[in-house]
């Protein structure tokens, strides 16, 4: 039962992260307006809140805040997690590089 919950949580997290990257890509198009980008941020915050993350600084679900609780959670297949982590890691690295280039080129009042 714990293994099934862990697998479902991993699938949910993978789905959310994939949706985030797809939305980022869509919002980078020239057709994306400021309103669309703001709506994307609002949607992201609502999704995170529905998953237990609050909008306050350092707000996380209690299962993640408590290290003992976190370590007691079962985990899905390690090889599968490793593959997913690798793909996710390189997507994040790519997005950070692109964001840095955009900030360097266009500037940002937020960074």
Coordinates of C-alpha atoms in Angstrom, one line a residue, residues 12 16-17 20 41-55 59-61:
X12 CA 1.7 13.2 -9.7
X16 CA 3.1 18.6 -12.4
X17 CA 6.7 19.2 -13.3
X20 CA 5.2 23.5 -15.7
X41 CA 2.1 32.2 -12.3
X42 CA -1.3 32.3 -10.5
X43 CA -2.2 28.9 -11.8
X44 CA 1.2 27.5 -10.6
X45 CA 0.7 28.9 -7.1
X46 CA -2.8 27.5 -7.0
X47 CA -1.6 24.1 -8.1
X48 CA 1.2 24.1 -5.5
X49 CA -1.3 25.2 -2.8
X50 CA -3.6 22.3 -3.8
X51 CA -0.7 19.9 -3.3
X52 CA 0.0 21.2 0.2
X53 CA 2.5 24.0 -0.4
X54 CA 1.4 27.4 0.9
X55 CA 2.2 30.8 -0.5
X59 CA 5.7 26.8 3.6
X60 CA 5.8 23.0 2.8
X61 CA 3.6 20.1 3.6

